[in-house]
Amino acid sequence: MARHLRGGEPVTWRVERHVAPRFWILGAVVLGLVGAFLLRTFVFGVYYVPSGSMLDTIHEGDLLLGERVSLGFDDPNPGDIVTFNSPLEEGETLVKRVIAVGGQTIDLRDGVVYVDGEALDEPYVGGRPTESLSDLAGSEGITYPYVVPEGTVWVMGDNRTNSKDSRYFGPVSVDDVTSRARFIYWPIWDVRAL
């Protein structure tokens, strides 16, 4: 567009639009998806809790963030809340608390858990007794005291009277542990670090 000023010289105005090429937009989308995939695969996992086996620590319907990176450097430790591949149902993920690790001895006496002869202080069970599940149909029939094999962890739900756990299916391989549960992020009234 040209316009003449009083002096007679034409002045040209040109309007340039800078539009990001489509490949930049597509590249950003692809990079974001790849980044999300890598984070979800190697850094954290998102888990839905379908049962009340971890009450009152974790409630049915809670959504958890589980951290995976530290498992590459450090096996699960007693007290950790972990997610792991279910030994009961293919493709299912369970969440429980690690009570003992390979080489430690578990015993159940009068509703109390003993590890290496010491009674555990377990305020998270809310006074519920811990009984053997060996007499349930389909259980591994574990007898106590029981030495946890190396390379495995002994896990139990905090809701001891309503949890199928290592008392039922036995110890869990460290290789089947998928994350350490770190944070409840939904519903809003349950949001907290674990």
N, CA, C and O of each residue as an XYZ file, in Angstrom:
776
protein
N       0.862     -1.161      0.000
C       0.000      0.000      0.000
C       0.907      1.222      0.000
O       1.799      1.342      0.840
N       0.682      2.103     -0.920
C       1.503      3.316     -1.013
C       0.627      4.524     -0.754
O      -0.562      4.543     -1.073
N       1.248      5.524     -0.168
C       0.526      6.749      0.131
C       1.486      7.893     -0.085
O       2.663      7.773      0.256
N       1.037      8.971     -0.626
C       1.900     10.124     -0.890
C       1.771     11.139      0.223
O       0.669     11.493      0.643
N       2.913     11.598      0.689
C       2.912     12.687      1.665
C       2.950     14.009      0.918
O       3.070     13.993     -0.307
N       2.857     15.112      1.563
C       2.834     16.429      0.926
C       4.059     16.704      0.097
O       3.993     17.448     -0.881
N       5.194     16.108      0.475
C       6.423     16.350     -0.272
C       6.449     15.591     -1.593
O       7.368     15.783     -2.389
N       5.504     14.769     -1.833
C       5.443     14.057     -3.079
C       6.120     12.703     -3.094
O       5.935     11.937     -4.040
N       6.906     12.384     -2.064
C       7.555     11.073     -2.061
C       6.599     10.026     -1.494
O       5.950     10.238     -0.470
N       6.534      8.908     -2.180
C       5.638      7.867     -1.668
C       6.246      7.174     -0.440
O       7.457      6.965     -0.372
N       5.432      6.839      0.479
C       5.822      6.082      1.668
C       5.095      4.740      1.596
O       3.884      4.678      1.386
N       5.865      3.679      1.774
C       5.273      2.351      1.691
C       5.220      1.737      3.083
O       6.211      1.706      3.812
N       4.057      1.261      3.419
C       3.896      0.530      4.681
C       3.647     -0.923      4.339
O       2.818     -1.262      3.494
N       4.375     -1.747      5.008
C       4.185     -3.165      4.768
C       3.922     -3.833      6.117
O       4.647     -3.601      7.084
N       2.920     -4.631      6.169
C       2.582     -5.349      7.393
C       3.016     -6.803      7.206
O       2.574     -7.491      6.286
N       3.896     -7.249      8.108
C       4.362     -8.627      8.043
C       3.765     -9.405      9.206
O       3.744     -8.940     10.345
N       3.292    -10.574      8.895
C       2.766    -11.455      9.939
C       3.758    -12.579     10.136
O       4.189    -13.227      9.182
N       4.116    -12.801     11.395
C       5.006    -13.911     11.724
C       4.141    -15.068     12.207
O       3.583    -15.018     13.303
N       4.036    -16.072     11.414
C       3.242    -17.241     11.752
C       4.197    -18.413     11.954
O       5.025    -18.715     11.094
N       4.064    -19.063     13.106
C       4.925    -20.220     13.367
C       4.588    -21.295     12.349
O       3.420    -21.630     12.151
N       5.594    -21.824     11.718
C       5.326    -22.901     10.760
C       4.647    -24.076     11.454
O       4.880    -24.328     12.636
N       3.832    -24.771     10.735
C       3.076    -25.880     11.302
C       3.982    -26.947     11.891
O       3.627    -27.591     12.879
N       5.143    -27.137     11.294
C       6.022    -28.185     11.828
C       6.541    -27.839     13.214
O       6.867    -28.745     13.981
N       6.628    -26.550     13.564
C       7.030    -26.171     14.918
C       5.948    -26.559     15.923
O       6.233    -27.052     17.014
N       4.723    -26.326     15.530
C       3.608    -26.674     16.410
C       3.532    -28.187     16.569
O       3.408    -28.701     17.681
N       3.607    -28.889     15.450
C       3.582    -30.347     15.500
C       4.757    -30.885     16.321
O       4.585    -31.813     17.111
N       5.936    -30.316     16.140
C       7.120    -30.728     16.894
C       6.937    -30.526     18.388
O       7.332    -31.376     19.186
N       6.338    -29.400     18.772
C       6.094    -29.129     20.190
C       5.115    -30.140     20.783
O       5.296    -30.591     21.913
N       4.085    -30.493     20.028
C       3.109    -31.473     20.491
C       3.769    -32.844     20.651
O       3.587    -33.513     21.668
N       4.532    -33.252     19.643
C       5.209    -34.547     19.701
C       6.204    -34.578     20.859
O       6.261    -35.563     21.595
N       6.981    -33.521     21.027
C       7.947    -33.442     22.126
C       7.238    -33.529     23.478
O       7.721    -34.197     24.392
N       6.099    -32.857     23.604
C       5.332    -32.917     24.850
C       4.825    -34.320     25.146
O       4.871    -34.779     26.287
N       4.337    -35.005     24.103
C       3.845    -36.368     24.291
C       4.970    -37.330     24.649
O       4.807    -38.180     25.524
N       6.105    -37.201     23.978
C       7.259    -38.056     24.287
C       7.747    -37.787     25.707
O       8.064    -38.719     26.445
N       7.807    -36.516     26.087
C       8.226    -36.160     27.448
C       7.283    -36.730     28.495
O       7.729    -37.255     29.515
N       5.977    -36.631     28.246
C       4.994    -37.183     29.186
C       5.140    -38.699     29.293
O       5.065    -39.260     30.386
N       5.349    -39.358     28.150
C       5.535    -40.816     28.146
C       6.771    -41.204     28.956
O       6.716    -42.135     29.760
N       7.884    -40.498     28.751
C       9.121    -40.815     29.466
C       8.974    -40.571     30.969
O       9.438    -41.373     31.779
N       8.328    -39.466     31.335
C       8.099    -39.187     32.755
C       7.231    -40.267     33.380
O       7.522    -40.751     34.474
N       6.165    -40.643     32.685
C       5.242    -41.657     33.217
C       5.906    -43.027     33.296
O       5.616    -43.802     34.207
N       6.792    -43.335     32.352
C       7.434    -44.645     32.322
C       8.566    -44.765     33.330
O       8.707    -45.800     33.981
N       9.374    -43.718     33.467
C      10.594    -43.833     34.262
C      10.609    -43.022     35.556
O      11.427    -43.302     36.432
N       9.739    -42.033     35.704
C       9.829    -41.139     36.855
C       8.671    -41.329     37.833
O       8.900    -41.466     39.035
N       7.441    -41.341     37.342
C       6.313    -41.480     38.256
C       5.187    -42.273     37.607
O       5.113    -42.406     36.385
N       4.323    -42.789     38.454
C       3.129    -43.491     37.998
C       1.921    -42.927     38.709
O       2.028    -42.407     39.819
N       0.783    -43.031     38.074
C      -0.474    -42.581     38.642
C      -1.304    -43.835     38.916
O      -1.455    -44.690     38.042
N      -1.837    -43.938     40.124
C      -2.537    -45.156     40.523
C      -3.875    -44.835     41.173
O      -3.991    -43.894     41.958
N      -4.873    -45.623     40.836
C      -6.197    -45.553     41.444
C      -6.286    -46.657     42.499
O      -5.892    -47.793     42.233
N      -6.792    -46.344     43.676
C      -6.908    -47.319     44.759
C      -8.335    -47.854     44.773
O      -9.263    -47.129     45.132
N      -8.524    -49.133     44.381
C      -9.872    -49.668     44.246
C     -10.466    -50.284     45.519
O     -11.648    -50.629     45.542
N      -9.662    -50.425     46.573
C     -10.167    -51.113     47.774
C      -9.757    -50.371     49.040
O      -8.995    -49.404     49.006
N     -10.291    -50.857     50.157
C      -9.987    -50.251     51.451
C      -8.915    -50.984     52.228
O      -8.877    -50.885     53.454
N      -8.039    -51.721     51.550
C      -7.035    -52.523     52.264
C      -5.964    -51.678     52.951
O      -5.229    -52.189     53.796
N      -5.863    -50.386     52.599
C      -4.864    -49.522     53.236
C      -5.489    -48.477     54.162
O      -4.823    -47.522     54.563
N      -6.787    -48.661     54.507
C      -7.421    -47.733     55.440
C      -6.660    -47.725     56.756
O      -6.176    -48.791     57.135
N      -6.518    -46.709     57.436
C      -6.999    -45.354     57.237
C      -5.941    -44.471     56.570
O      -6.130    -43.260     56.458
N      -4.852    -45.055     56.136
C      -3.787    -44.282     55.499
C      -4.202    -43.828     54.107
O      -4.033    -42.660     53.755
N      -4.748    -44.751     53.314
C      -5.193    -44.479     51.949
C      -6.617    -44.998     51.833
O      -6.923    -46.109     52.264
N      -7.489    -44.176     51.242
C      -8.897    -44.545     51.146
C      -9.250    -45.089     49.768
O      -8.582    -44.798     48.776
N     -10.308    -45.881     49.730
C     -10.836    -46.388     48.469
C     -11.199    -45.205     47.572
O     -11.887    -44.281     48.006
N     -10.734    -45.237     46.323
C     -11.008    -44.159     45.380
C      -9.936    -43.090     45.318
O      -9.989    -42.222     44.447
N      -8.963    -43.129     46.219
C      -7.869    -42.148     46.166
C      -7.031    -42.354     44.908
O      -6.910    -43.468     44.399
N      -6.458    -41.259     44.418
C      -5.503    -41.310     43.316
C      -4.133    -40.961     43.861
O      -3.965    -39.952     44.546
N      -3.145    -41.806     43.550
C      -1.796    -41.678     44.093
C      -0.791    -41.346     43.006
O      -0.965    -41.702     41.840
N       0.265    -40.656     43.413
C       1.460    -40.531     42.585
C       2.527    -41.412     43.202
O       2.833    -41.306     44.389
N       3.084    -42.276     42.385
C       4.166    -43.141     42.835
C       5.458    -42.752     42.140
O       5.466    -42.509     40.934
N       6.533    -42.692     42.876
C       7.847    -42.295     42.354
C       8.663    -43.541     42.047
O       8.737    -44.451     42.874
N       9.283    -43.595     40.857
C       9.995    -44.792     40.409
C      11.511    -44.670     40.426
O      12.207    -45.682     40.520
N      12.030    -43.471     40.337
C      13.468    -43.270     40.152
C      14.288    -43.897     41.267
O      15.293    -44.553     40.993
N      13.882    -43.710     42.518
C      14.686    -44.182     43.646
C      14.819    -45.704     43.673
O      15.765    -46.225     44.263
N      13.891    -46.422     43.046
C      13.977    -47.885     43.030
C      15.179    -48.371     42.229
O      15.627    -49.504     42.404
N      15.699    -47.526     41.357
C      16.901    -47.882     40.609
C      18.152    -47.853     41.465
O      19.176    -48.426     41.092
N      18.077    -47.183     42.623
C      19.251    -47.022     43.478
C      19.100    -47.695     44.837
O      20.094    -48.011     45.492
N      17.852    -47.914     45.262
C      17.598    -48.388     46.612
C      16.348    -49.266     46.612
O      15.278    -48.827     46.192
N      16.486    -50.500     47.082
C      15.334    -51.389     47.189
C      14.360    -50.840     48.223
O      14.747    -50.035     49.072
N      13.093    -51.269     48.160
C      12.119    -50.820     49.162
C      12.578    -51.167     50.572
O      13.226    -52.188     50.802
N      12.231    -50.306     51.496
C      12.607    -50.454     52.905
C      11.368    -50.633     53.768
O      10.276    -50.220     53.376
N      11.526    -51.247     54.944
C      10.386    -51.352     55.850
C       9.781    -49.969     56.116
O      10.493    -48.995     56.363
N       8.453    -49.913     56.057
C       7.727    -48.661     56.250
C       7.321    -47.998     54.947
O       6.375    -47.211     54.933
N       8.014    -48.294     53.844
C       7.650    -47.715     52.550
C       6.277    -48.218     52.124
O       5.956    -49.392     52.310
N       5.483    -47.346     51.561
C       4.243    -47.757     50.909
C       4.586    -47.892     49.435
O       5.061    -46.944     48.810
N       4.342    -49.077     48.881
C       4.765    -49.356     47.508
C       3.601    -49.850     46.665
O       2.615    -50.380     47.177
N       3.743    -49.661     45.360
C       2.846    -50.290     44.395
C       3.618    -51.434     43.763
O       4.839    -51.370     43.621
N       2.893    -52.485     43.384
C       3.567    -53.650     42.798
C       2.582    -54.438     41.944
O       1.366    -54.325     42.097
N       3.139    -55.238     41.044
C       2.321    -56.094     40.193
C       1.698    -57.185     41.051
O       2.393    -57.880     41.793
N       0.389    -57.327     40.944
C      -0.330    -58.294     41.760
C       0.061    -59.728     41.430
O       0.084    -60.114     40.262
N       0.369    -60.518     42.458
C       0.600    -61.942     42.221
C      -0.711    -62.717     42.065
O      -0.697    -63.906     41.747
N      -1.843    -62.041     42.288
C      -3.147    -62.695     42.235
C      -3.833    -62.549     40.883
O      -4.510    -63.467     40.419
N      -3.653    -61.383     40.250
C      -4.351    -61.123     39.003
C      -3.444    -60.380     38.025
O      -2.945    -59.295     38.324
N      -3.241    -60.972     36.869
C      -2.393    -60.400     35.818
C      -2.862    -58.995     35.452
O      -4.052    -58.765     35.236
N      -1.911    -58.052     35.382
C      -2.219    -56.699     34.956
C      -2.762    -55.787     36.043
O      -3.009    -54.609     35.786
N      -2.952    -56.297     37.239
C      -3.462    -55.488     38.344
C      -2.301    -54.985     39.185
O      -1.311    -55.691     39.381
N      -2.429    -53.761     39.680
C      -1.417    -53.175     40.558
C      -2.008    -53.032     41.958
O      -3.127    -52.546     42.128
N      -1.245    -53.459     42.949
C      -1.678    -53.352     44.346
C      -0.818    -52.323     45.068
O       0.286    -52.001     44.629
N      -1.334    -51.815     46.176
C      -0.572    -50.897     47.028
C      -0.629    -51.428     48.458
O      -1.706    -51.699     48.989
N       0.548    -51.574     49.074
C       0.662    -52.077     50.453
C       1.889    -51.441     51.107
O       2.663    -50.733     50.462
N       2.045    -51.709     52.392
C       3.190    -51.221     53.147
C       4.228    -52.340     53.290
O       3.877    -53.485     53.577
N       5.506    -52.001     53.090
C       6.588    -52.963     53.292
C       6.792    -53.125     54.798
O       7.001    -52.151     55.521
N       6.726    -54.382     55.252
C       6.884    -54.680     56.673
C       8.274    -55.253     56.947
O       8.875    -54.975     57.985
N       8.777    -56.055     56.006
C      10.100    -56.669     56.176
C      10.716    -56.901     54.805
O      10.023    -56.930     53.788
N      12.033    -57.065     54.801
C      12.776    -57.293     53.552
C      13.518    -58.628     53.652
O      13.536    -59.271     54.701
N      14.129    -59.025     52.531
C      14.830    -60.295     52.468
C      15.791    -60.509     53.634
O      16.574    -59.624     53.980
N      15.718    -61.699     54.233
C      16.595    -62.044     55.351
C      15.968    -61.801     56.711
O      16.436    -62.349     57.709
N      14.917    -60.991     56.773
C      14.265    -60.735     58.055
C      13.229    -61.825     58.338
O      12.722    -62.475     57.425
N      12.929    -62.007     59.628
C      11.968    -63.036     60.045
C      10.688    -62.377     60.531
O      10.711    -61.502     61.397
N       9.577    -62.810     59.961
C       8.238    -62.331     60.337
C       7.610    -63.349     61.278
O       7.713    -64.556     61.062
N       6.963    -62.853     62.319
C       6.180    -63.723     63.190
C       4.914    -62.964     63.565
O       4.926    -61.740     63.692
N       3.837    -63.695     63.739
C       2.556    -63.131     64.160
C       2.168    -63.814     65.458
O       1.969    -65.028     65.507
N       2.063    -62.997     66.526
C       1.714    -63.546     67.836
C       0.671    -62.670     68.504
O       0.872    -61.470     68.694
N      -0.437    -63.285     68.855
C      -1.512    -62.581     69.564
C      -1.917    -61.287     68.863
O      -2.155    -60.273     69.519
N      -1.995    -61.320     67.539
C      -2.430    -60.152     66.768
C      -1.367    -59.100     66.553
O      -1.659    -58.029     66.021
N      -0.125    -59.385     66.961
C       0.973    -58.427     66.844
C       2.000    -58.971     65.855
O       2.263    -60.173     65.813
N       2.583    -58.056     65.049
C       3.629    -58.427     64.095
C       4.988    -58.262     64.758
O       5.277    -57.237     65.375
N       5.811    -59.290     64.619
C       7.185    -59.248     65.102
C       8.119    -59.387     63.908
O       7.909    -60.235     63.040
N       9.147    -58.554     63.869
C      10.192    -58.657     62.847
C      11.506    -58.852     63.586
O      11.903    -58.026     64.408
N      12.167    -59.948     63.281
C      13.427    -60.309     63.949
C      13.279    -60.289     65.471
O      14.176    -59.849     66.189
N      12.136    -60.773     65.945
C      11.907    -60.899     67.384
C      11.402    -59.644     68.070
O      11.062    -59.692     69.252
N      11.341    -58.512     67.359
C      10.893    -57.244     67.959
C       9.459    -56.935     67.512
O       9.152    -56.964     66.321
N       8.586    -56.640     68.483
C       7.213    -56.251     68.154
C       7.237    -54.903     67.436
O       7.914    -53.971     67.870
N       6.485    -54.806     66.325
C       6.422    -53.542     65.594
C       5.432    -52.588     66.244
O       4.367    -52.992     66.712
N       5.804    -51.323     66.262
C       4.889    -50.262     66.662
C       4.192    -49.820     65.375
O       4.815    -49.209     64.507
N       2.899    -50.129     65.254
C       2.177    -49.862     64.013
C       0.934    -49.012     64.265
O      -0.180    -49.536     64.238
N       1.099    -47.717     64.510
C      -0.066    -46.867     64.777
C      -1.019    -46.776     63.585
O      -2.201    -46.480     63.759
N      -0.517    -47.027     62.387
C      -1.335    -46.927     61.173
C      -2.363    -48.042     61.038
O      -3.244    -47.936     60.184
N      -2.296    -49.111     61.841
C      -3.305    -50.175     61.747
C      -4.544    -49.876     62.584
O      -5.524    -50.617     62.524
N      -4.510    -48.810     63.355
C      -5.686    -48.410     64.125
C      -6.141    -49.437     65.141
O      -7.335    -49.550     65.417
N      -5.187    -50.200     65.711
C      -5.523    -51.177     66.731
C      -6.063    -52.501     66.200
O      -6.347    -53.411     66.979
N      -6.209    -52.618     64.868
C      -6.711    -53.877     64.300
C      -5.656    -54.965     64.452
O      -4.472    -54.707     64.232
N      -6.062    -56.178     64.823
C      -5.095    -57.264     65.010
C      -4.597    -57.801     63.666
O      -5.304    -57.736     62.661
N      -3.390    -58.322     63.664
C      -2.808    -58.953     62.489
C      -2.826    -60.455     62.708
O      -2.107    -60.989     63.552
N      -3.665    -61.123     61.927
C      -3.798    -62.570     62.043
C      -3.257    -63.232     60.783
O      -3.162    -62.602     59.730
N      -2.910    -64.491     60.900
C      -2.470    -65.279     59.753
C      -3.642    -65.476     58.786
O      -4.790    -65.607     59.211
N      -3.346    -65.496     57.502
C      -4.365    -65.785     56.495
C      -4.119    -67.149     55.855
O      -4.685    -67.459     54.807
N      -3.284    -67.954     56.482
C      -2.883    -69.243     55.926
C      -4.029    -70.233     55.783
O      -3.956    -71.148     54.962
N      -5.082    -70.064     56.568
C      -6.186    -71.017     56.494
C      -7.224    -70.646     55.433
O      -8.176    -71.400     55.229
N      -7.066    -69.502     54.749
C      -7.997    -69.117     53.693
C      -7.756    -69.947     52.446
O      -6.613    -70.257     52.111
N      -8.830    -70.307     51.759
C      -8.715    -71.059     50.511
C      -7.896    -70.253     49.497
O      -8.129    -69.057     49.318
N      -6.953    -70.901     48.846
C      -6.129    -70.244     47.828
C      -4.868    -69.597     48.366
O      -4.047    -69.105     47.591
N      -4.697    -69.588     49.694
C      -3.508    -68.949     50.261
C      -2.287    -69.845     50.082
O      -2.403    -71.030     49.770
N      -1.123    -69.252     50.286
C       0.144    -69.986     50.179
C       0.387    -70.896     51.377
O       1.309    -71.711     51.353
N      -0.430    -70.768     52.430
C      -0.279    -71.627     53.601
C       1.003    -71.371     54.373
O       1.647    -72.310     54.841
N       1.373    -70.118     54.507
C       2.617    -69.742     55.181
C       2.522    -70.054     56.680
O       1.504    -69.799     57.324
N       3.612    -70.613     57.211
C       3.698    -70.863     58.648
C       4.707    -69.908     59.260
O       5.661    -69.485     58.606
N       4.486    -69.577     60.518
C       5.318    -68.588     61.217
C       6.066    -69.245     62.353
O       5.567    -70.197     62.953
N       7.255    -68.752     62.662
C       7.960    -67.638     62.032
C       8.375    -67.979     60.599
O       8.588    -69.140     60.248
N       8.482    -66.914     59.780
C       8.755    -67.065     58.361
C       9.926    -66.158     57.981
O       9.904    -64.961     58.265
N      10.945    -66.727     57.339
C      12.091    -65.926     56.894
C      11.814    -65.442     55.477
O      11.588    -66.244     54.571
N      11.832    -64.135     55.293
C      11.572    -63.523     53.986
C      12.763    -63.810     53.068
O      13.895    -63.478     53.416
N      12.529    -64.420     51.903
C      13.643    -64.739     51.001
C      14.347    -63.472     50.482
O      13.725    -62.422     50.321
N      15.635    -63.597     50.228
C      16.395    -62.481     49.642
C      15.775    -62.102     48.299
O      15.278    -62.959     47.568
N      15.810    -60.816     47.986
C      15.255    -60.333     46.722
C      13.752    -60.147     46.737
O      13.135    -59.898     45.701
N      13.157    -60.269     47.933
C      11.711    -60.071     48.067
C      11.419    -59.138     49.237
O      12.290    -58.846     50.056
N      10.167    -58.677     49.292
C       9.693    -57.869     50.419
C       8.384    -58.473     50.922
O       7.624    -59.072     50.161
N       8.143    -58.303     52.213
C       6.913    -58.752     52.848
C       6.025    -57.519     52.981
O       6.408    -56.540     53.622
N       4.842    -57.566     52.378
C       3.951    -56.403     52.363
C       2.635    -56.739     53.044
O       2.164    -57.875     52.984
N       2.045    -55.735     53.694
C       0.733    -55.896     54.310
C      -0.051    -54.600     54.156
O       0.515    -53.508     54.128
N      -1.376    -54.751     54.056
C      -2.248    -53.589     54.070
C      -2.375    -53.066     55.489
O      -2.271    -53.830     56.449
N      -2.599    -51.771     55.624
C      -2.783    -51.188     56.958
C      -4.095    -51.639     57.586
O      -4.206    -51.697     58.810
N      -5.087    -51.958     56.764
C      -6.374    -52.451     57.245
C      -6.261    -53.969     57.387
O      -6.760    -54.715     56.544
N      -5.610    -54.419     58.445
C      -5.193    -55.809     58.591
C      -6.329    -56.813     58.583
O      -6.119    -57.978     58.246
N      -7.529    -56.385     58.948
C      -8.642    -57.327     58.960
C      -9.346    -57.399     57.605
O     -10.303    -58.158     57.449
N      -8.881    -56.614     56.618
C      -9.513    -56.619     55.300
C      -8.465    -56.419     54.210
O      -8.602    -55.531     53.368
N      -7.425    -57.240     54.226
C      -6.362    -57.103     53.236
C      -5.771    -58.461     52.889
O      -5.257    -59.163     53.760
N      -5.846    -58.827     51.613
C      -5.087    -59.989     51.141
C      -3.713    -59.457     50.780
O      -3.569    -58.633     49.877
N      -2.711    -59.933     51.489
C      -1.356    -59.415     51.327
C      -0.371    -60.565     51.436
O      -0.731    -61.703     51.135
N       0.852    -60.308     51.854
C       1.860    -61.374     51.915
C       1.445    -62.508     52.835
O       1.921    -63.631     52.668
N       0.589    -62.255     53.784
C       0.076    -63.335     54.631
C      -0.712    -64.342     53.800
O      -0.824    -65.511     54.167
N      -1.263    -63.871     52.667
C      -2.073    -64.710     51.783
C      -1.271    -65.217     50.574
O      -1.269    -66.412     50.276
N      -0.581    -64.279     49.877
C       0.105    -64.666     48.634
C       1.615    -64.783     48.757
O       2.289    -65.086     47.772
N       2.154    -64.553     49.932
C       3.589    -64.688     50.125
C       4.354    -63.412     49.806
O       3.749    -62.389     49.486
N       5.685    -63.466     49.890
C       6.494    -62.279     49.647
C       6.420    -61.862     48.172
O       6.068    -62.656     47.299
N       6.761    -60.601     47.925
C       6.713    -60.026     46.577
C       8.146    -59.773     46.114
O       8.961    -59.228     46.859
N       8.442    -60.166     44.895
C       9.762    -59.914     44.337
C      10.024    -58.411     44.245
O       9.136    -57.643     43.874
N      11.229    -58.004     44.579
C      11.617    -56.596     44.454
C      11.449    -56.138     43.007
O      11.137    -54.973     42.760
N      11.652    -57.044     42.051
C      11.502    -56.703     40.630
C      10.062    -56.381     40.256
O       9.825    -55.731     39.238
N       9.090    -56.823     41.063
C       7.683    -56.542     40.780
C       7.202    -55.244     41.412
O       6.078    -54.812     41.155
N       8.039    -54.617     42.236
C       7.673    -53.334     42.840
C       7.808    -52.264     41.765
O       8.864    -52.125     41.148
N       6.727    -51.502     41.542
C       6.701    -50.513     40.456
C       6.942    -49.083     40.916
O       7.367    -48.252     40.114
N       6.683    -48.770     42.185
C       6.940    -47.408     42.666
C       6.821    -47.348     44.178
O       6.302    -48.254     44.828
N       7.328    -46.231     44.714
C       7.049    -45.873     46.102
C       5.930    -44.847     46.059
O       6.063    -43.809     45.411
N       4.830    -45.129     46.743
C       3.721    -44.173     46.780
C       4.170    -42.960     47.592
O       4.608    -43.093     48.735
N       4.057    -41.774     46.988
C       4.560    -40.563     47.641
C       3.489    -39.545     47.989
O       3.658    -38.754     48.916
N       2.371    -39.561     47.237
C       1.445    -38.444     47.372
C       0.042    -38.863     46.954
O      -0.130    -39.510     45.921
N      -0.959    -38.499     47.748
C      -2.361    -38.629     47.337
C      -2.748    -37.283     46.759
O      -2.644    -36.262     47.440
N      -3.197    -37.268     45.503
C      -3.530    -35.986     44.886
C      -5.022    -35.809     44.607
O      -5.440    -34.736     44.170
N      -5.828    -36.835     44.849
C      -7.270    -36.702     44.651
C      -7.981    -37.784     45.451
O      -7.489    -38.911     45.506
N      -9.096    -37.495     46.060
C      -9.870    -36.260     46.066
C      -9.213    -35.191     46.942
O      -8.326    -35.476     47.746
N      -9.662    -33.994     46.765
C      -9.011    -32.831     47.376
C      -8.921    -32.941     48.888
O      -7.952    -32.468     49.482
N      -9.926    -33.565     49.530
C      -9.911    -33.662     51.013
C      -8.923    -34.715     51.514
O      -8.636    -34.765     52.710
N      -8.405    -35.550     50.628
C      -7.410    -36.545     51.034
C      -5.981    -36.165     50.619
O      -5.048    -36.923     50.884
N      -5.798    -35.021     49.981
C      -4.488    -34.632     49.463
C      -3.463    -34.551     50.588
O      -3.654    -33.839     51.574
N      -2.364    -35.303     50.420
C      -1.269    -35.256     51.411
C      -0.117    -36.127     50.927
O      -0.281    -36.994     50.068
N       1.045    -35.871     51.501
C       2.214    -36.711     51.232
C       2.088    -37.983     52.049
O       1.488    -37.983     53.125
N       2.654    -39.065     51.538
C       2.634    -40.347     52.259
C       3.969    -40.629     52.888
O       4.140    -41.662     53.535
